[in-house]
Amino acid sequence: MNGRIFMQHDAILDLVQGMARLTRHQLGQRGIEDPAMIGIHTGGVWVARQLQPLLGIDEPLGELDISFYRDDFTRIGMNPQVKPSKIPFEVEERHIILVDDVIQSGRTVRAAMNEIFDFGRPASILLVTLVERSGRELPIQPDVAGLQPPLADDEHIRLEGPDPLTLRISGRPGAREET
Amino acid sequence: MRENLQLNEAGELRHLLSIEGLKREHLEHILDIAESFAVLPGRQVKKVPLLRGRIVTNLFFENSTRTRTTFELAAKLLSADVINFNVSVSATSKGETLLDTLRNLEAMHSDLFVVRHSHSGAAHFIARHVAPGVSVINAGDGWHAHPTQALLDMFTIRRHKGDFTPLRVAIVGDIQHSRVARSQIMALNTLGVTEVRIIGPCTLLPAEARSLGVHLYHDLESGLEEVDVIIMLRLQRERMEGALLPSAHEYFQLYGLTEARLKRAKPDAIVMHPGPINRGVEIASEVADGPHSVILQQVSYGIAVRMAVMSLILGARGGGNE
């Protein structure tokens, strides 16, 4: 494990409390009372598990592995750790809270939305991320973000977990990470 | 040489020609990926965009509706485009050589050939001659190999039994002329089962059986004692015409799987068959339709396993045309 620890478990949970407050506010503004939640494998699922009880969502969490929807399959091939996507509720006409750990290029979220639509047509999708960082390549922005750390282009931030959750920053000049 | 042909320099699957030469990790990786595809039928849209823009050509020199259809469905569920090239009605019957046929199909920018041929080694031959970036899956060649069938059988076994290590597996019938059995035996031994038994009359068991790492039984009832998995093979009619067997009726008397014989196996044993089944020849209807039978699940799992193989091959470095 290289890089430096940027934030540790308890501070991350405090951040998630704030995210829950902002998400409730957003839901209220949109008049949404019965949302369902989907986390993007792996980090997004960890964040969603923390967020879910704070929003009073009892329904089981959906888990998406977007490996089959990536736009770079022809370049990097199959993700060897692919897991089945599970959405244990009807997506059709539901209001969905989509959760990921870090948004950078926006490509993961694009892939996740494509996959969600293959389960059904949701009424709406609200995007919540723990970290919103620079480097967007698609016109996709989170509705709620826990923090926006100032990072250089060659710095990477990633969530490790699930117990404890740790945000770690590493600098790998020249390398680009798809997040 | 054959082993190397299947893997690229990074050790990834480049072609799938035979189970031989693949390690346990390769087989387990294919089965793991197949798990993710097996959940797709429960969704509103059953396909994923993974192989969008790729062209898969089914090149069948021997008829097989079921295998061709599951390959076609697997490719379509991955969003690839599929060409079905049925050789009996095509140029080869007009005298075109296999290589000329191949060059023509490559000129149509095919990324993957799924090949079935009555001659052992046909898929290897094609894999050696395709352009770089074009891959081959063996969908059955002569008596040699039928690796995707073996993989879907392993997937079915794993789904029902979990761990391979403690299992005793019996394969019953015409082992000698069965590419399915040869691939199954290799896969089972690679995955480390406790014992593989082959059961059948002398004329239908291979002479080199012991070198395959199996135990031979000529008596079905003793061979089924305490097994976890029973794989019945289809009895080909031509074996009877070739005087290797007396009659279908007599075969059933000796080697047909009946409910009474099934009781010799473990109480939770599963019964498999690569299909199409001959009711009353190798298997009794009560068993084929009974609670131990997983024959129709094999068909469904075959789609997920073929999706896994296709996506791994076309995702490997140097696989597919870009």
mmCIF file of N, CA, C and O in Angstrom, chain B residues 12-89:
data_model
loop_
_atom_site.group_PDB
_atom_site.id
_atom_site.type_symbol
_atom_site.label_atom_id
_atom_site.label_comp_id
_atom_site.label_asym_id
_atom_site.label_seq_id
_atom_site.Cartn_x
_atom_site.Cartn_y
_atom_site.Cartn_z
ATOM 1 N N GLU B 12 -3.054 -15.203 -21.171
ATOM 2 C CA GLU B 12 -4.518 -15.082 -21.281
ATOM 3 C C GLU B 12 -5.029 -15.983 -22.403
ATOM 4 O O GLU B 12 -4.289 -16.299 -23.343
ATOM 5 N N LEU B 13 -6.308 -16.331 -22.283
ATOM 6 C CA LEU B 13 -6.922 -17.206 -23.269
ATOM 7 C C LEU B 13 -7.080 -16.472 -24.602
ATOM 8 O O LEU B 13 -7.717 -15.424 -24.668
ATOM 9 N N ARG B 14 -6.471 -17.041 -25.643
ATOM 10 C CA ARG B 14 -6.479 -16.399 -26.955
ATOM 11 C C ARG B 14 -7.400 -17.165 -27.903
ATOM 12 O O ARG B 14 -8.074 -16.604 -28.743
ATOM 13 N N HIS B 15 -7.355 -18.503 -27.775
ATOM 14 C CA HIS B 15 -8.293 -19.419 -28.435
ATOM 15 C C HIS B 15 -8.744 -20.411 -27.370
ATOM 16 O O HIS B 15 -8.047 -20.610 -26.381
ATOM 17 N N LEU B 16 -9.878 -21.059 -27.583
ATOM 18 C CA LEU B 16 -10.213 -22.208 -26.735
ATOM 19 C C LEU B 16 -10.359 -23.412 -27.646
ATOM 20 O O LEU B 16 -11.329 -23.520 -28.400
ATOM 21 N N LEU B 17 -9.366 -24.303 -27.597
ATOM 22 C CA LEU B 17 -9.341 -25.442 -28.514
ATOM 23 C C LEU B 17 -9.547 -26.747 -27.773
ATOM 24 O O LEU B 17 -10.103 -27.692 -28.310
ATOM 25 N N SER B 18 -9.068 -26.797 -26.534
ATOM 26 C CA SER B 18 -9.125 -28.034 -25.768
ATOM 27 C C SER B 18 -8.901 -27.693 -24.298
ATOM 28 O O SER B 18 -8.332 -26.647 -23.984
ATOM 29 N N ILE B 19 -9.376 -28.556 -23.403
ATOM 30 C CA ILE B 19 -9.119 -28.343 -21.975
ATOM 31 C C ILE B 19 -7.646 -28.624 -21.682
ATOM 32 O O ILE B 19 -7.051 -28.036 -20.789
ATOM 33 N N GLU B 20 -7.068 -29.497 -22.479
ATOM 34 C CA GLU B 20 -5.660 -29.850 -22.333
ATOM 35 C C GLU B 20 -4.801 -28.585 -22.457
ATOM 36 O O GLU B 20 -5.003 -27.781 -23.361
ATOM 37 N N GLY B 21 -3.876 -28.432 -21.541
ATOM 38 C CA GLY B 21 -3.003 -27.267 -21.603
ATOM 39 C C GLY B 21 -3.521 -26.086 -20.786
ATOM 40 O O GLY B 21 -2.833 -25.082 -20.651
ATOM 41 N N LEU B 22 -4.731 -26.206 -20.265
ATOM 42 C CA LEU B 22 -5.246 -25.135 -19.407
ATOM 43 C C LEU B 22 -5.058 -25.542 -17.952
ATOM 44 O O LEU B 22 -5.224 -26.699 -17.592
ATOM 45 N N LYS B 23 -4.726 -24.552 -17.126
ATOM 46 C CA LYS B 23 -4.519 -24.829 -15.708
ATOM 47 C C LYS B 23 -5.837 -24.662 -14.962
ATOM 48 O O LYS B 23 -6.787 -24.083 -15.465
ATOM 49 N N ARG B 24 -5.810 -25.144 -13.730
ATOM 50 C CA ARG B 24 -6.973 -25.007 -12.859
ATOM 51 C C ARG B 24 -7.436 -23.548 -12.766
ATOM 52 O O ARG B 24 -8.629 -23.257 -12.794
ATOM 53 N N GLU B 25 -6.468 -22.601 -12.688
ATOM 54 C CA GLU B 25 -6.826 -21.168 -12.580
ATOM 55 C C GLU B 25 -7.596 -20.707 -13.814
ATOM 56 O O GLU B 25 -8.527 -19.912 -13.700
ATOM 57 N N HIS B 26 -7.207 -21.201 -14.991
ATOM 58 C CA HIS B 26 -7.920 -20.804 -16.208
ATOM 59 C C HIS B 26 -9.374 -21.264 -16.144
ATOM 60 O O HIS B 26 -10.301 -20.508 -16.445
ATOM 61 N N LEU B 27 -9.548 -22.530 -15.752
ATOM 62 C CA LEU B 27 -10.910 -23.077 -15.714
ATOM 63 C C LEU B 27 -11.744 -22.349 -14.673
ATOM 64 O O LEU B 27 -12.889 -21.970 -14.918
ATOM 65 N N GLU B 28 -11.164 -22.122 -13.498
ATOM 66 C CA GLU B 28 -11.922 -21.451 -12.435
ATOM 67 C C GLU B 28 -12.261 -20.017 -12.822
ATOM 68 O O GLU B 28 -13.335 -19.514 -12.501
ATOM 69 N N HIS B 29 -11.347 -19.369 -13.518
ATOM 70 C CA HIS B 29 -11.609 -17.996 -13.952
ATOM 71 C C HIS B 29 -12.803 -17.954 -14.910
ATOM 72 O O HIS B 29 -13.695 -17.108 -14.778
ATOM 73 N N ILE B 30 -12.841 -18.889 -15.849
ATOM 74 C CA ILE B 30 -13.972 -18.950 -16.790
ATOM 75 C C ILE B 30 -15.281 -19.180 -16.014
ATOM 76 O O ILE B 30 -16.287 -18.514 -16.254
ATOM 77 N N LEU B 31 -15.247 -20.099 -15.054
ATOM 78 C CA LEU B 31 -16.461 -20.393 -14.283
ATOM 79 C C LEU B 31 -16.891 -19.180 -13.449
ATOM 80 O O LEU B 31 -18.083 -18.888 -13.318
ATOM 81 N N ASP B 32 -15.911 -18.456 -12.892
ATOM 82 C CA ASP B 32 -16.240 -17.258 -12.095
ATOM 83 C C ASP B 32 -16.907 -16.197 -12.966
ATOM 84 O O ASP B 32 -17.890 -15.581 -12.568
ATOM 85 N N ILE B 33 -16.352 -15.965 -14.143
ATOM 86 C CA ILE B 33 -16.924 -14.954 -15.041
ATOM 87 C C ILE B 33 -18.339 -15.394 -15.448
ATOM 88 O O ILE B 33 -19.267 -14.587 -15.516
ATOM 89 N N ALA B 34 -18.510 -16.686 -15.687
ATOM 90 C CA ALA B 34 -19.823 -17.195 -16.097
ATOM 91 C C ALA B 34 -20.887 -16.927 -15.030
ATOM 92 O O ALA B 34 -22.054 -16.708 -15.353
ATOM 93 N N GLU B 35 -20.492 -16.917 -13.756
ATOM 94 C CA GLU B 35 -21.452 -16.607 -12.687
ATOM 95 C C GLU B 35 -22.106 -15.242 -12.921
ATOM 96 O O GLU B 35 -23.294 -15.062 -12.665
ATOM 97 N N SER B 36 -21.305 -14.288 -13.379
ATOM 98 C CA SER B 36 -21.851 -12.944 -13.594
ATOM 99 C C SER B 36 -22.802 -12.901 -14.781
ATOM 100 O O SER B 36 -23.710 -12.075 -14.825
ATOM 101 N N PHE B 37 -22.581 -13.779 -15.754
ATOM 102 C CA PHE B 37 -23.489 -13.823 -16.905
ATOM 103 C C PHE B 37 -24.753 -14.623 -16.584
ATOM 104 O O PHE B 37 -25.804 -14.387 -17.184
ATOM 105 N N ALA B 38 -24.645 -15.553 -15.650
ATOM 106 C CA ALA B 38 -25.785 -16.426 -15.351
ATOM 107 C C ALA B 38 -26.954 -15.657 -14.736
ATOM 108 O O ALA B 38 -28.076 -16.144 -14.743
ATOM 109 N N VAL B 39 -26.699 -14.455 -14.199
ATOM 110 C CA VAL B 39 -27.796 -13.696 -13.577
ATOM 111 C C VAL B 39 -28.558 -12.850 -14.598
ATOM 112 O O VAL B 39 -29.619 -12.322 -14.299
ATOM 113 N N LEU B 40 -28.032 -12.718 -15.815
ATOM 114 C CA LEU B 40 -28.650 -11.804 -16.787
ATOM 115 C C LEU B 40 -30.093 -12.168 -17.169
ATOM 116 O O LEU B 40 -30.906 -11.263 -17.380
ATOM 117 N N PRO B 41 -30.463 -13.448 -17.270
ATOM 118 C CA PRO B 41 -31.831 -13.756 -17.700
ATOM 119 C C PRO B 41 -32.907 -13.195 -16.776
ATOM 120 O O PRO B 41 -34.047 -13.046 -17.183
ATOM 121 N N GLY B 42 -32.555 -12.832 -15.544
ATOM 122 C CA GLY B 42 -33.537 -12.274 -14.626
ATOM 123 C C GLY B 42 -33.829 -10.802 -14.865
ATOM 124 O O GLY B 42 -34.654 -10.220 -14.174
ATOM 125 N N ARG B 43 -33.177 -10.206 -15.825
ATOM 126 C CA ARG B 43 -33.330 -8.761 -16.016
ATOM 127 C C ARG B 43 -34.265 -8.428 -17.163
ATOM 128 O O ARG B 43 -34.558 -9.268 -17.999
ATOM 129 N N GLN B 44 -34.705 -7.163 -17.197
ATOM 130 C CA GLN B 44 -35.587 -6.742 -18.282
ATOM 131 C C GLN B 44 -34.859 -6.823 -19.632
ATOM 132 O O GLN B 44 -35.397 -7.348 -20.594
ATOM 133 N N VAL B 45 -33.654 -6.275 -19.677
ATOM 134 C CA VAL B 45 -32.820 -6.406 -20.877
ATOM 135 C C VAL B 45 -31.781 -7.478 -20.577
ATOM 136 O O VAL B 45 -30.984 -7.339 -19.661
ATOM 137 N N LYS B 46 -31.813 -8.561 -21.330
ATOM 138 C CA LYS B 46 -30.981 -9.710 -20.989
ATOM 139 C C LYS B 46 -29.580 -9.612 -21.570
ATOM 140 O O LYS B 46 -28.757 -10.469 -21.360
ATOM 141 N N LYS B 47 -29.320 -8.559 -22.361
ATOM 142 C CA LYS B 47 -28.001 -8.501 -22.986
ATOM 143 C C LYS B 47 -27.142 -7.391 -22.412
ATOM 144 O O LYS B 47 -27.659 -6.434 -21.833
ATOM 145 N N VAL B 48 -25.833 -7.542 -22.567
ATOM 146 C CA VAL B 48 -24.875 -6.525 -22.143
ATOM 147 C C VAL B 48 -24.082 -6.066 -23.364
ATOM 148 O O VAL B 48 -23.965 -6.804 -24.340
ATOM 149 N N PRO B 49 -23.545 -4.833 -23.334
ATOM 150 C CA PRO B 49 -22.927 -4.274 -24.546
ATOM 151 C C PRO B 49 -21.455 -4.644 -24.746
ATOM 152 O O PRO B 49 -20.772 -4.023 -25.562
ATOM 153 N N LEU B 50 -20.989 -5.667 -24.050
ATOM 154 C CA LEU B 50 -19.546 -5.945 -23.995
ATOM 155 C C LEU B 50 -18.902 -6.134 -25.367
ATOM 156 O O LEU B 50 -17.815 -5.633 -25.629
ATOM 157 N N LEU B 51 -19.518 -6.887 -26.252
ATOM 158 C CA LEU B 51 -18.880 -7.188 -27.543
ATOM 159 C C LEU B 51 -19.572 -6.455 -28.692
ATOM 160 O O LEU B 51 -19.595 -6.940 -29.828
ATOM 161 N N ARG B 52 -20.105 -5.286 -28.382
ATOM 162 C CA ARG B 52 -20.760 -4.482 -29.405
ATOM 163 C C ARG B 52 -19.751 -4.167 -30.512
ATOM 164 O O ARG B 52 -18.622 -3.749 -30.237
ATOM 165 N N GLY B 53 -20.156 -4.376 -31.731
ATOM 166 C CA GLY B 53 -19.268 -4.079 -32.855
ATOM 167 C C GLY B 53 -18.350 -5.238 -33.245
ATOM 168 O O GLY B 53 -17.611 -5.133 -34.215
ATOM 169 N N ARG B 54 -18.374 -6.328 -32.491
ATOM 170 C CA ARG B 54 -17.559 -7.500 -32.857
ATOM 171 C C ARG B 54 -18.403 -8.452 -33.702
ATOM 172 O O ARG B 54 -19.621 -8.483 -33.574
ATOM 173 N N ILE B 55 -17.703 -9.210 -34.549
ATOM 174 C CA ILE B 55 -18.397 -10.165 -35.409
ATOM 175 C C ILE B 55 -17.964 -11.585 -35.056
ATOM 176 O O ILE B 55 -16.770 -11.892 -35.026
ATOM 177 N N VAL B 56 -18.930 -12.418 -34.752
ATOM 178 C CA VAL B 56 -18.673 -13.816 -34.424
ATOM 179 C C VAL B 56 -19.231 -14.674 -35.558
ATOM 180 O O VAL B 56 -20.380 -14.498 -35.962
ATOM 181 N N THR B 57 -18.402 -15.570 -36.086
ATOM 182 C CA THR B 57 -18.855 -16.440 -37.158
ATOM 183 C C THR B 57 -18.956 -17.872 -36.656
ATOM 184 O O THR B 57 -17.973 -18.441 -36.183
ATOM 185 N N ASN B 58 -20.142 -18.430 -36.724
ATOM 186 C CA ASN B 58 -20.330 -19.853 -36.438
ATOM 187 C C ASN B 58 -19.998 -20.629 -37.693
ATOM 188 O O ASN B 58 -20.674 -20.492 -38.714
ATOM 189 N N LEU B 59 -18.954 -21.424 -37.609
ATOM 190 C CA LEU B 59 -18.471 -22.155 -38.774
ATOM 191 C C LEU B 59 -18.702 -23.644 -38.508
ATOM 192 O O LEU B 59 -17.883 -24.302 -37.890
ATOM 193 N N PHE B 60 -19.855 -24.128 -38.935
ATOM 194 C CA PHE B 60 -20.241 -25.505 -38.586
ATOM 195 C C PHE B 60 -20.164 -26.414 -39.798
ATOM 196 O O PHE B 60 -20.969 -26.313 -40.719
ATOM 197 N N PHE B 61 -19.182 -27.305 -39.771
ATOM 198 C CA PHE B 61 -19.010 -28.292 -40.837
ATOM 199 C C PHE B 61 -19.782 -29.561 -40.509
ATOM 200 O O PHE B 61 -19.727 -30.526 -41.246
ATOM 201 N N GLU B 62 -20.411 -29.582 -39.337
ATOM 202 C CA GLU B 62 -21.157 -30.746 -38.878
ATOM 203 C C GLU B 62 -22.408 -30.187 -38.220
ATOM 204 O O GLU B 62 -22.324 -29.190 -37.496
ATOM 205 N N ASN B 63 -23.517 -30.783 -38.437
ATOM 206 C CA ASN B 63 -24.762 -30.237 -37.909
ATOM 207 C C ASN B 63 -24.839 -30.317 -36.391
ATOM 208 O O ASN B 63 -24.454 -31.307 -35.799
ATOM 209 N N SER B 64 -25.341 -29.265 -35.794
ATOM 210 C CA SER B 64 -25.641 -29.304 -34.375
ATOM 211 C C SER B 64 -26.485 -28.091 -34.063
ATOM 212 O O SER B 64 -25.974 -26.998 -33.876
ATOM 213 N N THR B 65 -27.786 -28.293 -34.053
ATOM 214 C CA THR B 65 -28.682 -27.158 -33.841
ATOM 215 C C THR B 65 -28.490 -26.568 -32.452
ATOM 216 O O THR B 65 -28.368 -25.364 -32.283
ATOM 217 N N ARG B 66 -28.411 -27.443 -31.462
ATOM 218 C CA ARG B 66 -28.358 -26.945 -30.096
ATOM 219 C C ARG B 66 -27.072 -26.159 -29.814
ATOM 220 O O ARG B 66 -27.118 -25.040 -29.308
ATOM 221 N N THR B 67 -25.929 -26.756 -30.125
ATOM 222 C CA THR B 67 -24.670 -26.074 -29.828
ATOM 223 C C THR B 67 -24.573 -24.772 -30.615
ATOM 224 O O THR B 67 -24.197 -23.735 -30.084
ATOM 225 N N ARG B 68 -24.946 -24.816 -31.882
ATOM 226 C CA ARG B 68 -24.867 -23.603 -32.704
ATOM 227 C C ARG B 68 -25.796 -22.522 -32.145
ATOM 228 O O ARG B 68 -25.436 -21.351 -32.070
ATOM 229 N N THR B 69 -26.978 -22.928 -31.732
ATOM 230 C CA THR B 69 -27.940 -21.957 -31.214
ATOM 231 C C THR B 69 -27.454 -21.329 -29.917
ATOM 232 O O THR B 69 -27.592 -20.118 -29.720
ATOM 233 N N THR B 70 -26.863 -22.129 -29.020
ATOM 234 C CA THR B 70 -26.407 -21.534 -27.757
ATOM 235 C C THR B 70 -25.211 -20.608 -27.997
ATOM 236 O O THR B 70 -25.091 -19.582 -27.347
ATOM 237 N N PHE B 71 -24.338 -20.966 -28.939
ATOM 238 C CA PHE B 71 -23.244 -20.039 -29.278
ATOM 239 C C PHE B 71 -23.807 -18.752 -29.878
ATOM 240 O O PHE B 71 -23.356 -17.652 -29.565
ATOM 241 N N GLU B 72 -24.788 -18.903 -30.740
ATOM 242 C CA GLU B 72 -25.376 -17.726 -31.377
ATOM 243 C C GLU B 72 -26.040 -16.837 -30.326
ATOM 244 O O GLU B 72 -25.852 -15.611 -30.314
ATOM 245 N N LEU B 73 -26.789 -17.456 -29.424
ATOM 246 C CA LEU B 73 -27.459 -16.692 -28.378
ATOM 247 C C LEU B 73 -26.430 -16.024 -27.464
ATOM 248 O O LEU B 73 -26.565 -14.852 -27.109
ATOM 249 N N ALA B 74 -25.383 -16.762 -27.104
ATOM 250 C CA ALA B 74 -24.339 -16.194 -26.234
ATOM 251 C C ALA B 74 -23.723 -14.958 -26.889
ATOM 252 O O ALA B 74 -23.562 -13.918 -26.252
ATOM 253 N N ALA B 75 -23.413 -15.057 -28.176
ATOM 254 C CA ALA B 75 -22.804 -13.920 -28.879
ATOM 255 C C ALA B 75 -23.776 -12.748 -28.937
ATOM 256 O O ALA B 75 -23.398 -11.590 -28.731
ATOM 257 N N LYS B 76 -25.040 -13.035 -29.184
ATOM 258 C CA LYS B 76 -26.028 -11.960 -29.280
ATOM 259 C C LYS B 76 -26.276 -11.301 -27.925
ATOM 260 O O LYS B 76 -26.501 -10.097 -27.842
ATOM 261 N N LEU B 77 -26.241 -12.087 -26.857
ATOM 262 C CA LEU B 77 -26.434 -11.512 -25.524
ATOM 263 C C LEU B 77 -25.244 -10.639 -25.124
ATOM 264 O O LEU B 77 -25.342 -9.815 -24.228
ATOM 265 N N LEU B 78 -24.117 -10.832 -25.806
ATOM 266 C CA LEU B 78 -22.958 -9.961 -25.594
ATOM 267 C C LEU B 78 -22.954 -8.795 -26.580
ATOM 268 O O LEU B 78 -21.986 -8.042 -26.652
ATOM 269 N N SER B 79 -24.023 -8.688 -27.378
ATOM 270 C CA SER B 79 -24.188 -7.616 -28.373
ATOM 271 C C SER B 79 -23.257 -7.733 -29.574
ATOM 272 O O SER B 79 -23.049 -6.754 -30.291
ATOM 273 N N ALA B 80 -22.668 -8.902 -29.788
ATOM 274 C CA ALA B 80 -21.884 -9.109 -31.007
ATOM 275 C C ALA B 80 -22.849 -9.384 -32.166
ATOM 276 O O ALA B 80 -24.013 -9.728 -31.951
ATOM 277 N N ASP B 81 -22.364 -9.211 -33.378
ATOM 278 C CA ASP B 81 -23.144 -9.628 -34.539
ATOM 279 C C ASP B 81 -22.698 -11.025 -34.941
ATOM 280 O O ASP B 81 -21.530 -11.368 -34.813
ATOM 281 N N VAL B 82 -23.643 -11.822 -35.429
ATOM 282 C CA VAL B 82 -23.368 -13.234 -35.656
ATOM 283 C C VAL B 82 -23.647 -13.625 -37.100
ATOM 284 O O VAL B 82 -24.686 -13.258 -37.660
ATOM 285 N N ILE B 83 -22.691 -14.326 -37.681
ATOM 286 C CA ILE B 83 -22.910 -14.919 -38.997
ATOM 287 C C ILE B 83 -22.947 -16.425 -38.805
ATOM 288 O O ILE B 83 -22.073 -16.982 -38.132
ATOM 289 N N ASN B 84 -23.946 -17.074 -39.349
ATOM 290 C CA ASN B 84 -23.993 -18.537 -39.306
ATOM 291 C C ASN B 84 -23.592 -19.069 -40.659
ATOM 292 O O ASN B 84 -24.252 -18.805 -41.658
ATOM 293 N N PHE B 85 -22.488 -19.794 -40.674
ATOM 294 C CA PHE B 85 -21.955 -20.279 -41.927
ATOM 295 C C PHE B 85 -22.134 -21.789 -41.937
ATOM 296 O O PHE B 85 -21.416 -22.521 -41.258
ATOM 297 N N ASN B 86 -23.135 -22.220 -42.661
ATOM 298 C CA ASN B 86 -23.462 -23.643 -42.685
ATOM 299 C C ASN B 86 -22.790 -24.281 -43.897
ATOM 300 O O ASN B 86 -23.150 -24.000 -45.028
ATOM 301 N N VAL B 87 -21.809 -25.103 -43.623
ATOM 302 C CA VAL B 87 -20.917 -25.506 -44.694
ATOM 303 C C VAL B 87 -21.551 -26.485 -45.683
ATOM 304 O O VAL B 87 -21.201 -26.498 -46.849
ATOM 305 N N SER B 88 -22.495 -27.241 -45.208
ATOM 306 C CA SER B 88 -23.083 -28.224 -46.123
ATOM 307 C C SER B 88 -23.785 -27.555 -47.314
ATOM 308 O O SER B 88 -23.915 -28.145 -48.371
ATOM 309 N N VAL B 89 -24.210 -26.292 -47.145
ATOM 310 C CA VAL B 89 -24.882 -25.613 -48.256
ATOM 311 C C VAL B 89 -24.018 -24.482 -48.824
ATOM 312 O O VAL B 89 -24.502 -23.581 -49.458
#
